[in-house]
Amino acid sequence: MQREQLRFIHDNPKSRDFFQRAGKSLLGGVPMHWMVKWAGAFPPFVREAQGAHFYDVDGHRYVDLCLGDTGAMTGHSPSATVQAIEEQARRGITLMLPSEDAIFVGEELQRRFGLPYWQFALTATDANRFSIRLARQITGRAKILVFNWCYHGTVDETFVTLKDGVARARRGNIGPPVDPAVTTRVVEFNDLAGLEQALGARDVACVLAEPALTNVGIVHPENGYHTALRELTRKFGSLLILDETHTICAGPGGYTRAENLEPDFLVFGKPIAGGVPGAAYGFTAEIARRIVDQQSLEDCDVGGIGGTLAGNALSLAAMRATLTQVLTREAFERMIPMAERWTAGVQEVIAEFSLPWNVTRLGCRAEYLFSPQPPKNGTEAHDAMDFELERFMHLYAMNRGILLTPFHNMALMSPQTDAADIDQHTRVFREAVGEMVAQA
Ligand SMILES: Cc1ncc(COP(=O)(O)O)c(C=O)c1O
């Protein structure tokens, strides 16, 4: 680890200089405080990115398997999106008025996900927050339910985990406005008995769920889980919000379309506009009716659902181009086999060295975890994490031109990611494991 840390510092003098200079104007020398957590002594500063790759200021070329942690799942700066952005930027960026692109995108989302009505936000966090507010309003219930070790963005209610079976504010939760244990019930993913009990009090407005967990390692639903989740939410009058922001990796209509799920709300952000800020949330006709029934024209601009720049012309033009020309069925037909190749390469190394690790995949996203079996729930996935070991694997990869998704061991494929990129990862992964095993 020490050798790798020194190598990173030695190989990245320009990034080091930038980091020192940044420390004089940016808290911690980074634009977002969590960026200090990258595995090196400082993050590589980026010069430019294109497709599946980026170059840092020291001239290293990286295979980007992080892809702006899904914001750039389209590949960096896809040409159709860039062209739409260039054209729209000359015709007006934001107006507080609709454009035809808004209708076009609404119709396209309707076609993809099967939900009839759509609204826009700037981030998936906001799309989740707005969906939760609407669910509370129309059910008249206060609580929400999430799965242990979920992540849905910086939504206050979701920073809560189970400790000895009791919901508690998540470690590291900064200045929560209200103790999230008051607002939120937490159950383990795949635990139907726990879910039934938590919904049974009939005070839960909505379940907010990724259809498969992707933020604590990948945790797949067990057979029949989604059918039962839907039955239980209907039985107890709770609405179901499926957050497809990451699980869009399952295919062009996300996990919802791939598995014929029937959410009340669906949230999709990050890559929807090719990396330009934008997000959407859709809902059923029944939900639309209930929202409208409770809306007052006079107050609808100050109801806690908003964003001056949300639904801006630039985001919508970028969404239109991205949805029709970039995140297409054909793109997924290239991306998914690349994730299969990545998974097979990692699996081969795990077997070769008899490591007590496993690798899982969901569409064009894959992840290795430091436990022998794939996790059944968030706790199993979380317990399999090892901060030091993970940092070592990430740093080793970065020193050899590969960027994994922080802060677990996830790889995402873009339409431009190719076999040579994947094989480079497999080679480096084998080398890292080989060195560790030789030392052990
Ligand atoms: C499933 C899921 N939903 C929502 C978000 C929040 O996205 P954003 O940070 O763009 O608001 C994330 C971010 O990682 C996510 O993984």
mmCIF file of C-alpha atoms in Angstrom, residues 55-353:
data_model
loop_
_atom_site.group_PDB
_atom_site.id
_atom_site.type_symbol
_atom_site.label_atom_id
_atom_site.label_comp_id
_atom_site.label_asym_id
_atom_site.label_seq_id
_atom_site.Cartn_x
_atom_site.Cartn_y
_atom_site.Cartn_z
ATOM 1 C CA TYR A 55 -6.912 12.027 -19.510
ATOM 2 C CA ASP A 56 -5.607 13.627 -16.345
ATOM 3 C CA VAL A 57 -3.423 16.725 -16.220
ATOM 4 C CA ASP A 58 -0.299 14.568 -15.953
ATOM 5 C CA GLY A 59 -1.157 12.933 -19.289
ATOM 6 C CA HIS A 60 -2.295 9.512 -18.017
ATOM 7 C CA ARG A 61 -5.066 7.828 -19.961
ATOM 8 C CA TYR A 62 -7.683 6.130 -17.813
ATOM 9 C CA VAL A 63 -10.236 3.475 -18.669
ATOM 10 C CA ASP A 64 -13.193 5.025 -16.888
ATOM 11 C CA LEU A 65 -15.321 2.354 -15.197
ATOM 12 C CA CYS A 66 -16.692 4.956 -12.754
ATOM 13 C CA LEU A 67 -18.255 7.082 -15.513
ATOM 14 C CA GLY A 68 -19.103 9.943 -13.168
ATOM 15 C CA ASP A 69 -20.778 7.207 -11.088
ATOM 16 C CA THR A 70 -23.443 6.772 -13.755
ATOM 17 C CA GLY A 71 -23.849 10.433 -14.806
ATOM 18 C CA ALA A 72 -21.637 9.561 -17.787
ATOM 19 C CA MET A 73 -23.028 6.066 -18.432
ATOM 20 C CA THR A 74 -23.678 7.424 -21.940
ATOM 21 C CA GLY A 75 -19.900 7.695 -22.411
ATOM 22 C CA HIS A 76 -18.344 11.118 -21.942
ATOM 23 C CA SER A 77 -19.713 13.863 -24.185
ATOM 24 C CA PRO A 78 -21.747 11.702 -26.602
ATOM 25 C CA SER A 79 -21.814 13.557 -29.920
ATOM 26 C CA ALA A 80 -25.626 13.583 -30.354
ATOM 27 C CA THR A 81 -26.072 15.135 -26.905
ATOM 28 C CA VAL A 82 -23.251 17.629 -27.448
ATOM 29 C CA GLN A 83 -24.789 18.741 -30.734
ATOM 30 C CA ALA A 84 -28.205 19.216 -29.103
ATOM 31 C CA ILE A 85 -26.611 21.175 -26.241
ATOM 32 C CA GLU A 86 -24.692 23.410 -28.668
ATOM 33 C CA GLU A 87 -27.808 24.146 -30.692
ATOM 34 C CA GLN A 88 -30.052 24.755 -27.676
ATOM 35 C CA ALA A 89 -27.461 26.905 -25.899
ATOM 36 C CA ARG A 90 -27.687 29.371 -28.764
ATOM 37 C CA ARG A 91 -31.507 29.389 -28.589
ATOM 38 C CA GLY A 92 -32.021 29.971 -24.873
ATOM 39 C CA ILE A 93 -30.948 27.992 -21.841
ATOM 40 C CA THR A 94 -33.676 28.497 -19.255
ATOM 41 C CA LEU A 95 -37.019 30.262 -19.394
ATOM 42 C CA MET A 96 -39.511 29.032 -16.777
ATOM 43 C CA LEU A 97 -41.689 28.106 -19.743
ATOM 44 C CA PRO A 98 -42.142 24.765 -21.509
ATOM 45 C CA SER A 99 -40.668 23.850 -24.876
ATOM 46 C CA GLU A 100 -41.690 21.125 -27.334
ATOM 47 C CA ASP A 101 -38.758 19.053 -26.073
ATOM 48 C CA ALA A 102 -40.596 18.673 -22.748
ATOM 49 C CA ILE A 103 -43.500 16.934 -24.506
ATOM 50 C CA PHE A 104 -41.172 14.822 -26.590
ATOM 51 C CA VAL A 105 -39.250 13.642 -23.518
ATOM 52 C CA GLY A 106 -42.484 12.990 -21.592
ATOM 53 C CA GLU A 107 -43.747 10.834 -24.469
ATOM 54 C CA GLU A 108 -40.455 8.964 -24.697
ATOM 55 C CA LEU A 109 -40.377 8.274 -20.941
ATOM 56 C CA GLN A 110 -43.987 7.099 -21.150
ATOM 57 C CA ARG A 111 -43.023 4.663 -23.916
ATOM 58 C CA ARG A 112 -39.963 3.363 -22.063
ATOM 59 C CA PHE A 113 -41.291 2.936 -18.559
ATOM 60 C CA GLY A 114 -45.045 2.555 -19.093
ATOM 61 C CA LEU A 115 -46.019 5.364 -16.702
ATOM 62 C CA PRO A 116 -48.287 8.027 -18.197
ATOM 63 C CA TYR A 117 -47.335 11.288 -16.400
ATOM 64 C CA TRP A 118 -43.925 12.921 -15.909
ATOM 65 C CA GLN A 119 -42.308 15.856 -14.144
ATOM 66 C CA PHE A 120 -38.724 17.110 -14.114
ATOM 67 C CA ALA A 121 -36.101 17.983 -11.549
ATOM 68 C CA LEU A 122 -32.390 18.756 -11.719
ATOM 69 C CA THR A 123 -31.116 15.788 -9.719
ATOM 70 C CA ALA A 124 -32.282 12.312 -8.806
ATOM 71 C CA THR A 125 -32.141 13.445 -5.181
ATOM 72 C CA ASP A 126 -34.762 16.088 -5.908
ATOM 73 C CA ALA A 127 -36.879 13.706 -7.983
ATOM 74 C CA ASN A 128 -36.911 11.350 -4.973
ATOM 75 C CA ARG A 129 -37.680 14.171 -2.554
ATOM 76 C CA PHE A 130 -40.565 15.423 -4.682
ATOM 77 C CA SER A 131 -42.001 11.922 -5.113
ATOM 78 C CA ILE A 132 -41.864 11.392 -1.330
ATOM 79 C CA ARG A 133 -43.624 14.720 -0.708
ATOM 80 C CA LEU A 134 -46.369 13.845 -3.165
ATOM 81 C CA ALA A 135 -46.765 10.385 -1.630
ATOM 82 C CA ARG A 136 -47.117 11.932 1.828
ATOM 83 C CA GLN A 137 -49.586 14.503 0.608
ATOM 84 C CA ILE A 138 -51.914 12.134 -1.187
ATOM 85 C CA THR A 139 -51.844 9.336 1.392
ATOM 86 C CA GLY A 140 -52.015 11.666 4.389
ATOM 87 C CA ARG A 141 -49.332 9.512 6.038
ATOM 88 C CA ALA A 142 -46.100 10.759 7.580
ATOM 89 C CA LYS A 143 -43.587 7.915 7.403
ATOM 90 C CA ILE A 144 -41.574 6.434 4.588
ATOM 91 C CA LEU A 145 -39.844 3.058 4.366
ATOM 92 C CA VAL A 146 -36.389 2.346 2.946
ATOM 93 C CA PHE A 147 -34.079 -0.662 2.808
ATOM 94 C CA ASN A 148 -31.079 -1.003 5.061
ATOM 95 C CA TRP A 149 -27.908 0.535 3.535
ATOM 96 C CA CYS A 150 -29.820 2.090 0.657
ATOM 97 C CA TYR A 151 -28.661 5.257 -1.061
ATOM 98 C CA HIS A 152 -31.027 7.601 -2.891
ATOM 99 C CA GLY A 153 -28.984 10.814 -2.893
ATOM 100 C CA THR A 154 -29.008 13.413 -0.152
ATOM 101 C CA VAL A 155 -32.607 12.759 0.898
ATOM 102 C CA ASP A 156 -32.776 13.473 4.646
ATOM 103 C CA GLU A 157 -35.220 10.657 5.428
ATOM 104 C CA THR A 158 -32.952 7.995 3.916
ATOM 105 C CA PHE A 159 -29.826 8.442 6.082
ATOM 106 C CA VAL A 160 -30.894 5.799 8.514
ATOM 107 C CA THR A 161 -29.697 2.242 9.101
ATOM 108 C CA LEU A 162 -30.586 -0.637 11.375
ATOM 109 C CA LYS A 163 -28.490 -1.159 14.487
ATOM 110 C CA ASP A 164 -29.448 -4.333 16.376
ATOM 111 C CA GLY A 165 -32.764 -4.236 14.528
ATOM 112 C CA VAL A 166 -33.518 -0.610 15.489
ATOM 113 C CA ALA A 167 -33.536 2.326 13.027
ATOM 114 C CA ARG A 168 -30.808 4.873 13.848
ATOM 115 C CA ALA A 169 -29.303 7.881 12.053
ATOM 116 C CA ARG A 170 -26.634 6.581 9.678
ATOM 117 C CA ARG A 171 -23.018 6.987 10.750
ATOM 118 C CA GLY A 172 -21.627 10.260 9.384
ATOM 119 C CA ASN A 173 -25.071 11.854 8.921
ATOM 120 C CA ILE A 174 -24.304 15.595 8.960
ATOM 121 C CA GLY A 175 -26.696 17.809 10.934
ATOM 122 C CA PRO A 176 -29.965 15.952 10.260
ATOM 123 C CA PRO A 177 -32.918 18.386 10.436
ATOM 124 C CA VAL A 178 -34.988 15.714 12.211
ATOM 125 C CA ASP A 179 -33.814 12.370 13.581
ATOM 126 C CA PRO A 180 -34.482 10.107 10.556
ATOM 127 C CA ALA A 181 -35.595 7.329 12.915
ATOM 128 C CA VAL A 182 -38.702 9.496 13.439
ATOM 129 C CA THR A 183 -39.496 9.834 9.742
ATOM 130 C CA THR A 184 -38.424 6.456 8.421
ATOM 131 C CA ARG A 185 -38.883 2.712 8.882
ATOM 132 C CA VAL A 186 -36.000 0.542 7.765
ATOM 133 C CA VAL A 187 -36.087 -3.116 6.804
ATOM 134 C CA GLU A 188 -33.629 -5.475 5.180
ATOM 135 C CA PHE A 189 -33.987 -6.037 1.452
ATOM 136 C CA ASN A 190 -35.460 -9.501 0.729
ATOM 137 C CA ASP A 191 -37.025 -9.719 4.220
ATOM 138 C CA LEU A 192 -40.741 -10.055 3.511
ATOM 139 C CA ALA A 193 -41.782 -10.751 7.094
ATOM 140 C CA GLY A 194 -39.991 -7.571 8.237
ATOM 141 C CA LEU A 195 -41.607 -5.612 5.427
ATOM 142 C CA GLU A 196 -45.074 -6.860 6.264
ATOM 143 C CA GLN A 197 -44.602 -5.928 9.886
ATOM 144 C CA ALA A 198 -43.266 -2.463 9.054
ATOM 145 C CA LEU A 199 -46.121 -1.680 6.660
ATOM 146 C CA GLY A 200 -48.754 -3.243 8.901
ATOM 147 C CA ALA A 201 -49.257 -0.102 10.999
ATOM 148 C CA ARG A 202 -50.661 1.556 7.869
ATOM 149 C CA ASP A 203 -48.746 4.765 8.525
ATOM 150 C CA VAL A 204 -46.176 4.431 5.720
ATOM 151 C CA ALA A 205 -46.824 6.796 2.823
ATOM 152 C CA CYS A 206 -44.356 5.124 0.500
ATOM 153 C CA VAL A 207 -41.617 2.581 0.084
ATOM 154 C CA LEU A 208 -38.615 4.134 -1.670
ATOM 155 C CA ALA A 209 -36.548 1.365 -3.251
ATOM 156 C CA GLU A 210 -33.950 0.591 -5.837
ATOM 157 C CA PRO A 211 -35.372 -2.518 -7.557
ATOM 158 C CA ALA A 212 -31.976 -4.119 -6.899
ATOM 159 C CA LEU A 213 -29.627 -2.436 -4.416
ATOM 160 C CA THR A 214 -26.584 -0.966 -6.177
ATOM 161 C CA ASN A 215 -25.058 1.328 -3.606
ATOM 162 C CA VAL A 216 -23.680 -1.174 -1.099
ATOM 163 C CA GLY A 217 -22.564 -3.682 -3.671
ATOM 164 C CA ILE A 218 -25.200 -5.184 -5.937
ATOM 165 C CA VAL A 219 -27.966 -7.039 -4.078
ATOM 166 C CA HIS A 220 -30.474 -8.825 -6.283
ATOM 167 C CA PRO A 221 -34.078 -9.397 -5.240
ATOM 168 C CA GLU A 222 -34.916 -13.023 -4.545
ATOM 169 C CA ASN A 223 -37.423 -14.823 -6.772
ATOM 170 C CA GLY A 224 -40.911 -13.491 -6.183
ATOM 171 C CA TYR A 225 -39.706 -10.609 -3.992
ATOM 172 C CA HIS A 226 -41.018 -7.840 -6.214
ATOM 173 C CA THR A 227 -44.426 -9.496 -6.597
ATOM 174 C CA ALA A 228 -44.708 -9.737 -2.822
ATOM 175 C CA LEU A 229 -43.421 -6.178 -2.303
ATOM 176 C CA ARG A 230 -46.113 -4.875 -4.638
ATOM 177 C CA GLU A 231 -48.823 -6.994 -3.013
ATOM 178 C CA LEU A 232 -47.871 -5.834 0.475
ATOM 179 C CA THR A 233 -47.653 -2.140 -0.449
ATOM 180 C CA ARG A 234 -51.103 -2.379 -2.068
ATOM 181 C CA LYS A 235 -52.530 -4.327 0.841
ATOM 182 C CA PHE A 236 -51.437 -1.702 3.383
ATOM 183 C CA GLY A 237 -52.074 1.381 1.229
ATOM 184 C CA SER A 238 -48.408 2.427 0.842
ATOM 185 C CA LEU A 239 -47.211 3.764 -2.500
ATOM 186 C CA LEU A 240 -44.181 2.291 -4.248
ATOM 187 C CA ILE A 241 -41.428 4.574 -5.580
ATOM 188 C CA LEU A 242 -38.840 2.732 -7.661
ATOM 189 C CA ASP A 243 -35.610 4.671 -7.995
ATOM 190 C CA GLU A 244 -34.138 3.539 -11.335
ATOM 191 C CA THR A 245 -31.291 6.037 -11.310
ATOM 192 C CA HIS A 246 -28.703 3.220 -11.199
ATOM 193 C CA THR A 247 -30.794 0.216 -12.218
ATOM 194 C CA ILE A 248 -31.330 1.798 -15.623
ATOM 195 C CA CYS A 249 -28.246 -0.365 -16.297
ATOM 196 C CA ALA A 250 -30.680 -3.312 -16.644
ATOM 197 C CA GLY A 251 -31.922 -2.036 -20.017
ATOM 198 C CA PRO A 252 -33.524 0.927 -21.810
ATOM 199 C CA GLY A 253 -36.655 0.705 -19.618
ATOM 200 C CA GLY A 254 -34.693 -0.028 -16.464
ATOM 201 C CA TYR A 255 -35.416 -2.915 -14.140
ATOM 202 C CA THR A 256 -39.111 -1.951 -14.192
ATOM 203 C CA ARG A 257 -39.554 -2.793 -17.851
ATOM 204 C CA ALA A 258 -37.135 -5.718 -17.811
ATOM 205 C CA GLU A 259 -39.148 -7.396 -15.021
ATOM 206 C CA ASN A 260 -42.621 -5.913 -15.701
ATOM 207 C CA LEU A 261 -42.833 -4.146 -12.344
ATOM 208 C CA GLU A 262 -45.717 -1.825 -11.485
ATOM 209 C CA PRO A 263 -44.476 1.117 -9.402
ATOM 210 C CA ASP A 264 -46.670 4.082 -8.476
ATOM 211 C CA PHE A 265 -43.709 6.426 -9.035
ATOM 212 C CA LEU A 266 -40.490 5.930 -10.991
ATOM 213 C CA VAL A 267 -37.376 8.090 -10.629
ATOM 214 C CA PHE A 268 -34.600 8.385 -13.220
ATOM 215 C CA GLY A 269 -31.733 10.875 -13.065
ATOM 216 C CA LYS A 270 -27.975 10.999 -13.631
ATOM 217 C CA PRO A 271 -27.377 9.851 -17.273
ATOM 218 C CA ILE A 272 -30.806 10.916 -18.575
ATOM 219 C CA ALA A 273 -29.327 14.056 -20.163
ATOM 220 C CA GLY A 274 -25.866 12.648 -20.946
ATOM 221 C CA GLY A 275 -24.363 14.283 -17.841
ATOM 222 C CA VAL A 276 -26.119 17.648 -18.067
ATOM 223 C CA PRO A 277 -28.048 18.026 -14.782
ATOM 224 C CA GLY A 278 -31.538 16.658 -15.150
ATOM 225 C CA ALA A 279 -33.883 14.064 -13.677
ATOM 226 C CA ALA A 280 -37.452 12.903 -14.159
ATOM 227 C CA TYR A 281 -40.127 11.278 -12.063
ATOM 228 C CA GLY A 282 -43.192 9.575 -13.461
ATOM 229 C CA PHE A 283 -46.394 8.276 -11.934
ATOM 230 C CA THR A 284 -49.600 6.447 -12.721
ATOM 231 C CA ALA A 285 -52.874 8.031 -13.874
ATOM 232 C CA GLU A 286 -54.359 7.260 -10.460
ATOM 233 C CA ILE A 287 -51.545 9.147 -8.703
ATOM 234 C CA ALA A 288 -51.894 12.040 -11.157
ATOM 235 C CA ARG A 289 -55.584 12.280 -10.340
ATOM 236 C CA ARG A 290 -54.943 12.260 -6.599
ATOM 237 C CA ILE A 291 -52.257 14.957 -6.947
ATOM 238 C CA VAL A 292 -54.485 17.223 -9.018
ATOM 239 C CA ASP A 293 -57.409 16.726 -6.615
ATOM 240 C CA GLN A 294 -55.319 18.229 -3.841
ATOM 241 C CA GLN A 295 -53.630 21.002 -5.784
ATOM 242 C CA SER A 296 -54.431 24.655 -5.331
ATOM 243 C CA LEU A 297 -53.561 27.013 -8.152
ATOM 244 C CA GLU A 298 -52.712 29.807 -5.772
ATOM 245 C CA ASP A 299 -50.189 27.792 -3.722
ATOM 246 C CA CYS A 300 -48.734 25.362 -6.260
ATOM 247 C CA ASP A 301 -45.489 27.339 -6.650
ATOM 248 C CA VAL A 302 -44.581 27.237 -2.962
ATOM 249 C CA GLY A 303 -45.503 23.665 -2.054
ATOM 250 C CA GLY A 304 -41.952 22.414 -1.578
ATOM 251 C CA ILE A 305 -41.691 20.975 -5.082
ATOM 252 C CA GLY A 306 -39.753 23.235 -7.351
ATOM 253 C CA GLY A 307 -36.392 24.386 -8.647
ATOM 254 C CA THR A 308 -36.034 27.507 -10.758
ATOM 255 C CA LEU A 309 -33.826 25.725 -13.257
ATOM 256 C CA ALA A 310 -35.724 22.401 -13.255
ATOM 257 C CA GLY A 311 -37.179 21.515 -16.643
ATOM 258 C CA ASN A 312 -34.873 24.042 -18.304
ATOM 259 C CA ALA A 313 -34.586 24.065 -22.082
ATOM 260 C CA LEU A 314 -30.960 22.911 -22.119
ATOM 261 C CA SER A 315 -31.585 19.832 -19.929
ATOM 262 C CA LEU A 316 -34.622 18.863 -21.969
ATOM 263 C CA ALA A 317 -32.818 19.213 -25.296
ATOM 264 C CA ALA A 318 -30.000 17.066 -23.861
ATOM 265 C CA MET A 319 -32.531 14.489 -22.591
ATOM 266 C CA ARG A 320 -34.246 14.295 -25.958
ATOM 267 C CA ALA A 321 -30.984 13.618 -27.776
ATOM 268 C CA THR A 322 -29.672 11.232 -25.110
ATOM 269 C CA LEU A 323 -32.823 9.147 -24.902
ATOM 270 C CA THR A 324 -33.321 8.858 -28.655
ATOM 271 C CA GLN A 325 -29.741 8.604 -29.902
ATOM 272 C CA VAL A 326 -27.460 7.501 -27.080
ATOM 273 C CA LEU A 327 -29.106 5.317 -24.406
ATOM 274 C CA THR A 328 -30.777 3.181 -27.058
ATOM 275 C CA ARG A 329 -31.545 -0.534 -27.157
ATOM 276 C CA GLU A 330 -28.560 -0.997 -29.504
ATOM 277 C CA ALA A 331 -26.276 0.727 -26.989
ATOM 278 C CA PHE A 332 -27.388 -1.704 -24.259
ATOM 279 C CA GLU A 333 -26.704 -4.573 -26.656
ATOM 280 C CA ARG A 334 -23.063 -3.464 -26.663
ATOM 281 C CA MET A 335 -22.794 -2.506 -22.995
ATOM 282 C CA ILE A 336 -24.238 -5.645 -21.405
ATOM 283 C CA PRO A 337 -21.796 -8.088 -23.095
ATOM 284 C CA MET A 338 -18.924 -5.863 -21.893
ATOM 285 C CA ALA A 339 -20.168 -6.199 -18.310
ATOM 286 C CA GLU A 340 -20.436 -9.961 -18.849
ATOM 287 C CA ARG A 341 -16.810 -9.999 -20.031
ATOM 288 C CA TRP A 342 -15.714 -7.938 -16.996
ATOM 289 C CA THR A 343 -17.576 -10.294 -14.644
ATOM 290 C CA ALA A 344 -16.094 -13.407 -16.295
ATOM 291 C CA GLY A 345 -12.564 -11.949 -16.061
ATOM 292 C CA VAL A 346 -12.927 -11.126 -12.362
ATOM 293 C CA GLN A 347 -14.553 -14.505 -11.677
ATOM 294 C CA GLU A 348 -11.651 -16.316 -13.347
ATOM 295 C CA VAL A 349 -9.133 -14.554 -11.101
ATOM 296 C CA ILE A 350 -11.229 -15.218 -7.988
ATOM 297 C CA ALA A 351 -11.260 -18.923 -8.907
ATOM 298 C CA GLU A 352 -7.559 -19.019 -9.882
ATOM 299 C CA PHE A 353 -6.495 -17.670 -6.470
#
